[in-house]
XYZ file of C-alpha atoms in Angstrom:
665
model
C -13.399 4.134 -5.895
C -12.628 3.322 -2.871
C -10.005 0.046 -3.629
C -7.408 -0.965 -1.850
C -4.801 -3.374 -2.078
C -5.627 -7.188 -0.837
C -5.823 -8.124 2.397
C -4.928 -11.343 1.649
C -3.311 -13.023 -1.019
C -5.378 -17.183 -1.365
C -2.187 -18.500 -3.181
C -0.365 -16.214 -0.078
C -2.519 -18.358 2.612
C -2.753 -21.114 1.354
C 0.832 -21.081 0.101
C 1.691 -20.441 4.254
C -0.961 -23.150 5.893
C -0.196 -25.915 3.753
C 3.689 -25.293 4.875
C 3.301 -24.937 8.298
C 1.700 -28.466 8.312
C 4.196 -30.145 6.926
C 6.897 -28.244 8.841
C 4.630 -28.646 11.815
C 4.162 -32.408 11.308
C 7.664 -32.852 10.620
C 9.041 -30.481 13.777
C 7.125 -32.234 16.190
C 7.492 -36.246 15.410
C 9.495 -36.828 18.550
C 7.563 -34.315 20.935
C 5.472 -36.356 23.564
C 3.266 -34.606 25.724
C 2.226 -31.718 23.000
C 1.954 -34.684 19.735
C -2.238 -35.360 19.817
C -3.189 -32.007 20.191
C -1.032 -29.743 17.949
C -1.659 -33.469 14.832
C -4.936 -32.703 15.149
C -5.149 -28.511 14.977
C -2.885 -29.315 12.213
C -5.506 -31.877 10.582
C -8.546 -29.517 11.678
C -6.820 -26.084 9.320
C -6.133 -28.177 6.588
C -10.175 -29.167 6.049
C -10.389 -25.765 6.343
C -8.545 -24.690 3.972
C -11.165 -25.502 1.051
C -13.348 -22.771 2.751
C -10.644 -20.277 3.493
C -9.691 -20.273 -0.329
C -12.894 -19.969 -1.630
C -13.948 -16.371 0.896
C -10.535 -15.237 0.273
C -11.196 -15.860 -3.483
C -14.356 -13.815 -2.991
C -13.041 -11.014 -0.698
C -9.426 -10.060 -3.377
C -11.267 -8.293 -6.019
C -13.809 -7.083 -4.374
C -11.771 -5.080 -1.662
C -14.017 -1.652 -2.804
C -15.833 0.506 -0.714
C -13.582 -0.230 1.749
C -15.107 1.852 4.001
C -18.789 0.592 3.709
C -18.369 -2.571 2.911
C -18.405 -5.673 4.842
C -17.436 -4.494 7.757
C -17.041 -7.937 9.004
C -15.172 -9.513 6.779
C -12.474 -6.485 6.533
C -11.998 -7.458 9.976
C -12.242 -11.112 9.342
C -9.480 -11.081 6.962
C -7.212 -8.488 8.525
C -6.696 -11.510 11.266
C -6.537 -13.705 9.321
C -3.630 -12.335 7.770
C -1.753 -11.787 11.147
C -2.183 -15.037 11.689
C -0.673 -16.269 8.440
C 2.331 -13.252 9.627
C 2.888 -14.660 12.755
C 3.138 -18.658 11.210
C 5.307 -16.826 8.424
C 7.780 -15.848 11.651
C 7.262 -19.196 13.458
C 8.307 -21.187 9.576
C 11.666 -18.979 9.319
C 12.117 -20.265 12.767
C 11.515 -23.209 12.156
C 14.001 -23.136 8.535
C 16.614 -20.953 10.574
C 16.720 -24.315 13.259
C 17.406 -27.095 10.067
C 20.380 -24.330 8.549
C 22.070 -23.957 11.730
C 21.293 -28.353 11.588
C 23.486 -27.742 8.409
C 26.373 -25.411 9.975
C 26.623 -27.308 12.482
C 26.773 -30.910 10.764
C 30.827 -31.449 11.212
C 30.060 -31.673 15.135
C 31.967 -34.537 16.645
C 29.062 -37.263 17.201
C 29.159 -36.838 21.187
C 28.364 -32.984 20.805
C 25.586 -34.228 18.266
C 23.993 -36.207 20.975
C 24.265 -34.100 24.041
C 22.385 -31.540 21.474
C 19.722 -33.385 20.592
C 19.376 -34.939 24.071
C 19.323 -31.115 25.266
C 16.371 -30.247 22.955
C 14.387 -33.698 23.571
C 14.494 -32.638 27.574
C 13.456 -28.970 27.398
C 10.437 -30.777 24.870
C 9.001 -32.754 26.949
C 9.300 -30.617 29.926
C 8.048 -27.736 28.139
C 10.936 -25.562 27.262
C 11.075 -25.971 23.922
C 9.692 -21.697 22.636
C 9.553 -22.945 18.657
C 7.288 -25.469 20.088
C 5.103 -22.706 22.260
C 4.762 -20.469 19.020
C 3.609 -23.199 16.773
C 1.243 -24.095 18.835
C 0.254 -21.200 19.473
C 0.075 -19.341 15.953
C -1.835 -22.705 14.776
C -4.390 -22.369 17.805
C -4.857 -19.050 16.624
C -5.764 -19.957 12.547
C -7.924 -22.475 13.666
C -9.323 -19.527 15.871
C -9.440 -17.346 12.984
C -10.278 -20.435 10.103
C -13.478 -21.789 12.041
C -15.268 -18.371 11.993
C -14.987 -18.770 8.000
C -18.696 -19.827 7.971
C -20.405 -17.163 8.948
C -18.490 -15.740 5.178
C -19.139 -18.454 2.871
C -22.491 -17.220 2.136
C -21.064 -13.919 0.403
C -18.861 -16.339 -2.218
C -22.495 -16.992 -3.535
C -22.804 -12.939 -4.723
C -21.485 -12.273 -8.068
C -21.902 -8.884 -7.870
C -18.838 -6.250 -7.144
C -19.253 -3.588 -4.757
C -18.961 0.078 -6.158
C -17.837 -0.647 -10.129
C -20.912 -0.776 -11.456
C -20.596 -2.984 -14.066
C -16.955 -3.120 -13.716
C -15.766 -7.159 -13.617
C -12.515 -8.356 -12.190
C -10.417 -10.841 -13.861
C -7.820 -13.125 -12.588
C -5.543 -13.345 -15.080
C -3.463 -11.480 -16.529
C -2.367 -11.857 -20.418
C 1.216 -12.710 -20.759
C 2.244 -10.292 -23.837
C 5.744 -9.824 -25.095
C 8.452 -7.092 -23.752
C 6.767 -4.319 -25.575
C 8.598 -2.018 -28.652
C 10.375 0.604 -28.565
C 7.809 3.004 -28.221
C 7.710 5.888 -30.844
C 6.466 8.744 -29.819
C 3.907 10.814 -30.313
C 1.912 13.973 -30.581
C 4.292 16.924 -29.700
C 7.040 16.707 -32.812
C 5.745 20.897 -33.518
C 6.507 21.601 -29.801
C 9.771 19.137 -29.742
C 11.326 21.252 -33.169
C 10.653 24.357 -31.366
C 12.480 24.447 -27.935
C 15.263 22.614 -29.872
C 14.960 25.983 -32.146
C 15.414 27.702 -29.190
C 17.913 25.610 -27.639
C 20.349 26.656 -30.676
C 19.763 30.401 -30.705
C 17.714 29.613 -34.252
C 14.612 31.078 -33.320
C 14.134 32.644 -29.318
C 12.372 36.224 -29.328
C 15.328 38.421 -28.658
C 15.086 41.495 -26.693
C 17.402 44.676 -25.406
C 17.488 42.923 -21.887
C 18.437 38.932 -22.961
C 21.189 40.376 -25.320
C 23.643 40.256 -22.074
C 21.856 37.249 -20.040
C 24.019 34.220 -19.978
C 21.047 31.567 -18.539
C 17.748 31.618 -20.524
C 14.109 29.343 -19.499
C 11.927 27.543 -20.207
C 8.864 26.221 -18.315
C 6.471 23.553 -20.167
C 3.518 23.566 -18.534
C 0.336 21.246 -18.337
C -1.870 18.759 -16.191
C -0.250 15.135 -14.823
C -0.169 13.114 -17.286
C -0.233 15.563 -20.831
C 3.602 14.408 -21.118
C 5.679 17.457 -20.033
C 8.732 15.154 -19.002
C 8.569 12.582 -21.938
C 8.468 15.868 -24.101
C 11.771 17.135 -22.294
C 13.575 14.335 -22.510
C 13.346 14.009 -25.653
C 15.172 16.806 -26.130
C 18.027 16.300 -23.689
C 18.315 12.840 -25.401
C 18.274 15.416 -29.012
C 21.504 16.801 -26.894
C 23.223 13.935 -25.488
C 23.036 12.192 -28.848
C 22.670 13.996 -31.643
C 23.963 17.703 -30.884
C 26.318 16.233 -27.762
C 28.823 19.208 -28.450
C 26.466 22.072 -28.355
C 26.571 21.490 -24.664
C 30.066 20.987 -22.865
C 27.423 19.831 -18.751
C 23.542 18.181 -19.276
C 22.571 17.678 -16.135
C 18.296 16.321 -15.086
C 17.480 16.650 -11.810
C 13.572 16.374 -10.115
C 12.316 18.522 -7.454
C 9.239 16.630 -6.409
C 8.813 18.622 -2.374
C 6.114 21.043 -2.823
C 8.480 23.884 -0.911
C 12.231 23.914 -2.622
C 15.288 23.617 -0.790
C 18.027 24.974 -3.137
C 21.117 23.475 -1.016
C 19.261 19.475 -1.484
C 18.796 20.899 -4.859
C 22.457 22.551 -5.926
C 23.652 18.378 -4.555
C 21.802 16.653 -6.713
C 22.708 18.548 -9.289
C 26.902 18.306 -8.148
C 25.858 14.761 -8.321
C 24.095 14.717 -11.325
C 27.480 15.816 -13.055
C 30.250 14.504 -10.907
C 28.520 10.554 -10.704
C 29.598 10.709 -6.592
C 28.619 11.336 -3.742
C 28.309 14.376 -2.515
C 28.978 15.554 0.859
C 30.899 18.406 2.314
C 29.162 20.857 3.979
C 25.622 22.663 2.061
C 27.461 26.203 2.158
C 29.800 24.843 0.153
C 28.070 23.577 -2.505
C 27.038 26.494 -4.275
C 30.635 27.772 -4.413
C 31.836 24.260 -6.572
C 28.897 24.561 -8.821
C 29.788 27.890 -9.475
C 33.304 26.481 -10.375
C 31.573 23.848 -12.441
C 30.026 25.779 -14.230
C 32.407 28.266 -14.565
C 32.569 29.842 -18.512
C 30.487 25.905 -19.771
C 27.022 26.711 -21.520
C 24.519 23.945 -19.638
C 21.419 21.969 -20.734
C 19.686 22.385 -17.378
C 16.314 20.149 -16.917
C 14.735 21.446 -13.099
C 12.274 17.890 -13.639
C 8.815 18.560 -11.695
C 8.506 21.747 -9.651
C 5.590 22.522 -7.498
C 7.165 25.820 -5.162
C 5.858 29.033 -6.291
C 6.060 31.020 -3.004
C 9.754 30.843 -1.399
C 11.887 33.807 -4.035
C 15.187 33.567 -1.539
C 15.585 29.989 -2.265
C 14.941 30.270 -5.740
C 17.980 33.099 -6.058
C 20.077 31.233 -4.048
C 19.388 28.002 -6.530
C 20.500 30.523 -9.248
C 23.150 32.201 -8.401
C 25.325 29.635 -8.924
C 24.321 29.214 -12.528
C 24.681 32.425 -13.472
C 28.524 32.456 -14.370
C 27.778 30.375 -17.363
C 28.283 30.377 -20.871
C 26.035 32.258 -23.001
C 23.716 29.776 -24.235
C 23.107 27.878 -22.006
C 18.883 26.998 -21.110
C 16.916 25.990 -18.133
C 13.885 23.248 -19.600
C 11.828 23.428 -15.372
C 8.641 21.300 -15.797
C 5.502 21.582 -13.597
C 2.100 21.849 -13.266
C 1.247 25.530 -12.280
C 1.420 28.526 -14.445
C 3.018 30.089 -10.920
C 5.359 28.984 -11.194
C 6.824 29.720 -13.855
C 6.009 33.335 -12.865
C 8.440 32.986 -9.988
C 11.066 31.612 -11.848
C 11.338 35.141 -14.582
C 11.892 37.296 -11.764
C 15.000 35.502 -10.640
C 15.850 34.757 -14.055
C 15.310 37.672 -16.108
C 15.207 36.164 -19.615
C 12.965 33.871 -19.052
C 10.232 32.857 -21.852
C 6.965 32.672 -21.731
C 6.035 28.729 -20.672
C 4.931 26.330 -23.125
C 1.133 25.356 -22.957
C 1.132 21.533 -23.414
C -2.832 20.473 -25.109
C -3.981 16.394 -25.120
C -3.334 14.864 -27.924
C -4.878 14.728 -31.111
C -7.643 11.868 -31.391
C -5.853 9.964 -34.027
C -2.017 10.466 -31.850
C -4.105 9.213 -28.371
C -5.633 6.666 -30.326
C -2.026 5.483 -31.842
C -0.598 5.846 -28.552
C -3.619 3.494 -27.040
C -3.466 1.076 -29.151
C 0.278 0.694 -28.715
C -0.373 0.040 -25.722
C -3.289 -2.722 -25.914
C -2.481 -4.317 -28.599
C 1.477 -5.153 -28.031
C 2.894 -6.241 -31.415
C -0.707 -7.502 -32.298
C -2.440 -5.797 -35.762
C -5.537 -4.012 -34.743
C -7.478 -4.525 -38.069
C -7.722 -8.782 -37.282
C -10.115 -7.296 -34.054
C -12.986 -4.839 -36.080
C -15.434 -5.562 -32.446
C -12.485 -4.266 -30.800
C -11.779 -0.907 -32.650
C -14.999 -0.154 -32.456
C -14.993 0.358 -28.301
C -11.272 1.344 -28.747
C -13.511 4.730 -30.286
C -15.385 4.974 -27.565
C -12.298 4.749 -25.637
C -9.966 7.454 -27.292
C -13.429 10.401 -26.927
C -12.815 9.515 -22.893
C -9.447 9.733 -22.487
C -9.214 13.928 -23.455
C -5.841 13.871 -25.312
C -4.154 12.778 -21.599
C -0.990 10.336 -23.100
C -0.424 9.464 -19.499
C -3.781 7.410 -19.148
C -3.505 6.148 -23.801
C -1.486 3.993 -22.089
C -2.306 3.089 -18.517
C -5.902 2.454 -20.468
C -4.163 0.115 -23.316
C -2.026 -1.412 -20.779
C -5.342 -3.208 -19.258
C -6.992 -3.343 -21.930
C -3.647 -5.890 -23.242
C -5.545 -8.673 -20.295
C -8.122 -10.055 -22.540
C -8.976 -8.965 -25.783
C -11.817 -10.323 -25.517
C -14.975 -7.714 -26.096
C -16.523 -7.915 -22.732
C -13.274 -6.913 -20.906
C -13.243 -3.988 -23.320
C -16.738 -2.617 -23.142
C -17.077 -3.388 -18.856
C -13.816 -0.356 -19.195
C -15.521 1.796 -21.365
C -18.274 1.961 -19.603
C -16.490 1.531 -16.190
C -18.528 4.591 -13.472
C -14.823 5.724 -13.700
C -14.970 7.834 -16.884
C -17.640 10.208 -14.961
C -16.472 10.279 -11.417
C -14.789 14.387 -11.458
C -10.768 14.460 -10.357
C -10.550 15.111 -6.520
C -7.522 16.936 -4.559
C -7.967 14.702 -2.738
C -6.612 12.643 -4.702
C -3.391 12.675 -5.926
C -3.945 11.305 -9.702
C -7.155 10.798 -12.343
C -9.471 8.458 -10.301
C -9.831 6.538 -14.759
C -6.223 5.768 -13.754
C -7.776 2.955 -10.897
C -8.770 0.865 -13.835
C -5.741 0.017 -14.983
C -4.936 -0.979 -10.767
C -8.738 -3.021 -10.854
C -7.849 -5.566 -13.998
C -4.711 -6.596 -11.842
C -4.360 -9.741 -10.281
C -3.635 -9.946 -6.850
C -0.104 -10.955 -6.303
C 0.123 -7.730 -9.156
C -1.501 -5.256 -7.161
C 0.433 -6.044 -4.491
C 3.397 -5.621 -5.607
C 2.038 -2.767 -7.643
C 0.903 -0.943 -4.132
C 4.500 -2.266 -2.498
C 5.831 0.178 -4.463
C 4.229 3.063 -2.485
C 6.908 3.181 -0.272
C 9.036 4.739 -2.887
C 9.744 8.878 -2.929
C 7.909 10.481 -6.057
C 10.088 10.422 -8.929
C 13.103 7.911 -6.511
C 15.080 6.337 -9.767
C 14.865 2.313 -9.228
C 16.832 -0.640 -10.747
C 14.717 -4.247 -11.378
C 17.143 -6.189 -9.039
C 16.000 -4.090 -6.530
C 13.007 -3.599 -6.145
C 12.851 -7.813 -7.123
C 14.688 -8.749 -4.463
C 13.153 -6.239 -1.745
C 9.320 -7.907 -3.559
C 10.868 -11.624 -2.193
C 12.207 -10.077 1.001
C 9.181 -9.200 2.178
C 7.028 -12.172 1.168
C 4.967 -10.722 -1.216
C 5.575 -13.213 -3.701
C 3.894 -17.193 -3.370
C 4.366 -20.283 -5.478
C 0.943 -21.715 -6.769
C 0.372 -25.744 -8.006
C 1.538 -24.404 -11.672
C 4.933 -22.558 -10.814
C 6.319 -25.348 -9.147
C 9.855 -24.940 -11.978
C 10.431 -20.987 -10.801
C 11.884 -19.447 -7.507
C 10.655 -16.768 -6.617
C 12.634 -13.851 -7.966
C 12.205 -15.724 -10.672
C 8.300 -14.995 -10.313
C 9.237 -11.778 -9.556
C 10.733 -10.929 -12.527
C 8.542 -11.650 -14.493
C 5.773 -9.510 -13.039
C 8.195 -6.529 -12.747
C 8.056 -7.162 -16.716
C 4.108 -6.941 -16.910
C 4.138 -4.267 -14.742
C 6.621 -2.210 -17.194
C 4.933 -3.819 -20.594
C 1.694 -2.330 -18.928
C 3.398 1.318 -18.159
C 3.225 1.321 -14.323
C 7.386 1.720 -14.691
C 8.800 3.586 -16.935
C 12.423 2.851 -18.386
C 15.391 5.384 -18.461
C 18.559 3.950 -20.633
C 21.826 5.957 -18.672
C 25.174 5.591 -19.899
C 27.584 5.108 -16.592
C 29.870 6.648 -15.539
C 33.427 4.485 -15.670
C 36.977 4.865 -13.613
C 39.730 4.436 -15.169
C 40.458 2.107 -15.192
C 37.542 0.292 -15.246
C 37.292 1.816 -18.918
C 40.442 0.234 -20.095
C 39.188 -2.593 -18.116
C 36.076 -2.849 -20.920
C 38.601 -1.049 -24.159
C 41.177 -4.157 -23.077
C 37.847 -6.602 -23.006
C 35.636 -5.453 -26.331
C 32.844 -4.375 -23.439
C 31.441 -1.645 -25.463
C 27.327 -1.049 -23.435
C 28.414 1.618 -20.480
C 24.536 2.049 -20.551
C 21.959 1.018 -17.163
C 18.515 0.984 -17.070
C 16.450 3.020 -14.343
C 12.563 2.806 -13.435
C 10.664 5.111 -12.724
C 6.750 5.565 -11.514
C 5.157 8.649 -12.317
C 3.844 11.119 -9.989
C -0.035 10.304 -10.576
C 0.607 6.310 -10.619
C 2.887 7.224 -6.982
C -0.320 8.344 -6.050
C -2.269 5.378 -6.761
C -0.216 2.909 -4.816
C -0.276 5.343 -2.395
C -3.458 5.197 -2.416
C -4.749 1.836 -2.684
C -2.272 0.523 -0.053
C -2.129 2.931 2.401
C -3.404 0.747 5.618
C -0.338 -1.621 5.145
C 2.099 0.970 3.112
C 3.505 4.766 4.549
C 5.381 7.598 4.223
C 6.091 9.946 6.360
C 7.996 12.698 4.952
C 9.249 15.659 7.843
C 5.769 16.835 8.999
C 3.097 14.441 8.238
C 1.047 13.410 11.288
C 1.993 9.622 13.231
C -1.969 9.646 14.338
C -2.480 7.964 10.706
C -1.150 4.868 11.099
C -2.649 1.973 12.338
C 0.074 0.206 14.446
C -1.908 -3.526 13.628
C -1.823 -3.271 9.082
C 0.983 -1.236 8.550
C 3.938 -3.621 7.440
C 5.822 -1.072 4.859
C 7.258 2.080 6.395
C 9.592 4.906 4.412
C 11.088 7.803 6.864
C 12.615 11.486 6.854
C 13.190 13.778 8.574
C 15.282 16.234 10.720
C 17.410 15.863 13.427
C 14.192 16.693 15.908
C 12.365 14.148 14.912
C 13.827 11.136 14.748
C 13.898 10.562 17.631
C 10.016 11.287 18.240
C 10.109 8.802 14.689
C 11.361 6.202 16.386
C 8.937 6.089 18.827
C 6.394 4.889 15.787
C 8.219 3.308 14.336
C 8.923 0.620 17.466
C 4.507 0.085 17.751
C 4.761 -1.440 14.668
C 3.591 -4.293 15.516
C 3.786 -6.467 12.356
C 6.669 -3.772 10.032
C 7.921 -5.828 7.527
C 10.754 -3.243 5.460
C 12.225 -0.247 7.330
C 13.877 2.563 5.249
C 14.997 5.028 6.845
C 16.724 8.009 4.600
C 18.418 10.649 6.968
C 21.413 13.192 6.559
C 22.128 14.204 9.542
C 24.122 13.274 13.102
C 24.905 9.763 12.298
C 25.184 9.325 16.207
C 21.222 9.922 16.005
C 20.275 7.814 12.712
C 22.493 5.113 15.289
C 20.419 5.366 17.726
C 16.936 5.953 15.705
C 17.705 2.804 14.339
C 18.866 1.620 17.768
C 15.074 2.461 19.207
C 12.701 1.494 16.029
C 14.560 -2.023 16.028
C 13.616 -2.365 19.748
C 10.500 -4.866 18.469
C 10.320 -4.677 15.507
C 11.647 -7.997 15.583
C 9.438 -8.973 11.997
C 11.763 -6.833 9.268
C 12.738 -8.768 6.222
C 13.858 -5.460 4.187
C 16.110 -3.114 5.917
C 17.345 0.005 3.925
C 19.702 3.133 5.758
C 20.748 6.221 3.632
C 22.774 8.766 4.611
C 25.340 11.248 3.435
C 28.119 10.764 6.376
C 30.629 7.886 5.890
C 31.494 7.558 9.915
C 31.475 3.995 11.228
C 28.107 3.282 11.453
C 28.847 0.007 14.290
C 26.025 0.771 16.833
C 23.994 0.282 14.199
C 25.440 -2.387 12.557
C 24.853 -4.400 16.360
C 21.534 -3.661 16.692
C 20.663 -5.348 13.174
C 22.754 -8.485 14.453
C 19.354 -10.251 16.085
C 17.368 -9.648 13.568
C 17.299 -13.704 12.242
C 13.889 -12.932 9.665
C 16.367 -9.982 7.375
C 17.072 -10.755 4.242
C 17.383 -7.479 2.493
C 20.020 -4.825 4.144
C 21.043 -1.701 1.929
C 23.338 0.838 3.374
C 24.157 4.158 1.692
C 26.921 6.062 2.136
C 27.414 4.029 5.393
C 30.684 2.764 5.878
C 30.801 -0.116 7.120
C 33.656 -0.736 10.102
C 36.257 -4.033 8.990
């Protein structure tokens, strides 16, 4: 159960070492004193590469029971991973030098001769910093590689650790994109909710007559389809009954403590399509004016706070100025949340409790994902095994989709049997995990590259909506994508797009299509050129899959959200971090970040004094020179010139996103 993301990929190690050998050989060809030593070490590294590949290939799929696995192998993998990362840094420096050469190619012949003479003199006198790092890097890799002999005996073993009869597969069947999936199993509930919202079958009582806003809580355990049902209803009033509600808003609040100001800000931003940067105390008044005498439908998705009645009252205060017939649909795992909102909105209905799907509905959903367009009747043996799995799903739609994606990897009986008979089905749901243990089956069947891409997504906050292109670029920038010998015709972005599509087809991501808000000039342009597709696709991860990603990536990725304790961080292994905090915590968080030796992704979400954000970035980036991905989010549009100066010398930075910060002219 204690599964983690691969520490080191066979493809990645091979790619970096081979590239390092080629680059180093070319770089040192005109230097003298170090040539013989370095060339010998490069040749030795090349000789050891097959043995390294064998050990890494063995270790990749067996990183289960992490704490009780072979500790020496785990330590060696991390040490070698650090050496590989250092090699990538040196390769980046060498690539930068080559780009600099091309940029300076228009210099005069005399100037180029002077530059070449200076560089030759530096090398002769051993002043070349890059060459020094290159030699140290190769030496370190050789030191770690020489230990590979200690682990070669493990390669002959065939039994995995801690997974019963589970088998691991390093390849994934390439399938066509999933067809548009039909809505399964909640038609009765959907129809009933639509009737409620239309006022056709609401159970009226005397105290409801003068109420402008009604609330319907949808309550169920995680993965039971609350959000999907709410979206079906929401889309019905966007596409079929468009005019029934004047305003339709969808917001998600997955934090344990409700913050009325933050949620009102989200509501306003959804409605206006812009960013709200005014004083927080003015936001309720602005929302009240927008909703005045309007009938609205508001979906509050994934709500957890069942204790803070004051914040609930602040949130609901502007809503009562709306027209009669306005509705709130609330989704939550806790009946106590429904009880809390009923104290604030008197016309709150009895919660609708969602039960599991029937076996027929669950089977249909499972097969839709498992066979992905293939006719199930062509596979009678698989259907027989599938019946065993349907019984174990207990009617949970999320499990049906995720396990279906895992089955889809191989339409072969032994693969399906290994999933059906996994011991993970017997594991109880433990409160320390934020996901159902059975979901792990959908993860362990992925090849190492997809495991690392999925686990990286733990950097996204819960319920975060992202675009495909953003995640693809982040994967590439963070060095998660390596080409193997079969992918010579593809670049890293092509491979990353392919990885995204596979994960999406296996239901790790959910797609949501929204109509874009266009300005008047954009609308006129589109009309002029007959462009009518105003829709955009955004993606999310179910919070249980987000919890799974956090679990498997816990040694490399971290989200520091307000009061997360800092002692959980291991400065030697953390590579990717998401940070959000208050004024008081920001400096402490910057100290933590500055100590992370191998940091590659830094994402700071801070809505406060922009000067403090500038200070934080400067401090945090003092020693984090390996950062490839930098995202800064703020609600202030003041110039952040000092912040830009702080990152000016980040030669390895490949992805920069600044939201809410005004760039200087």
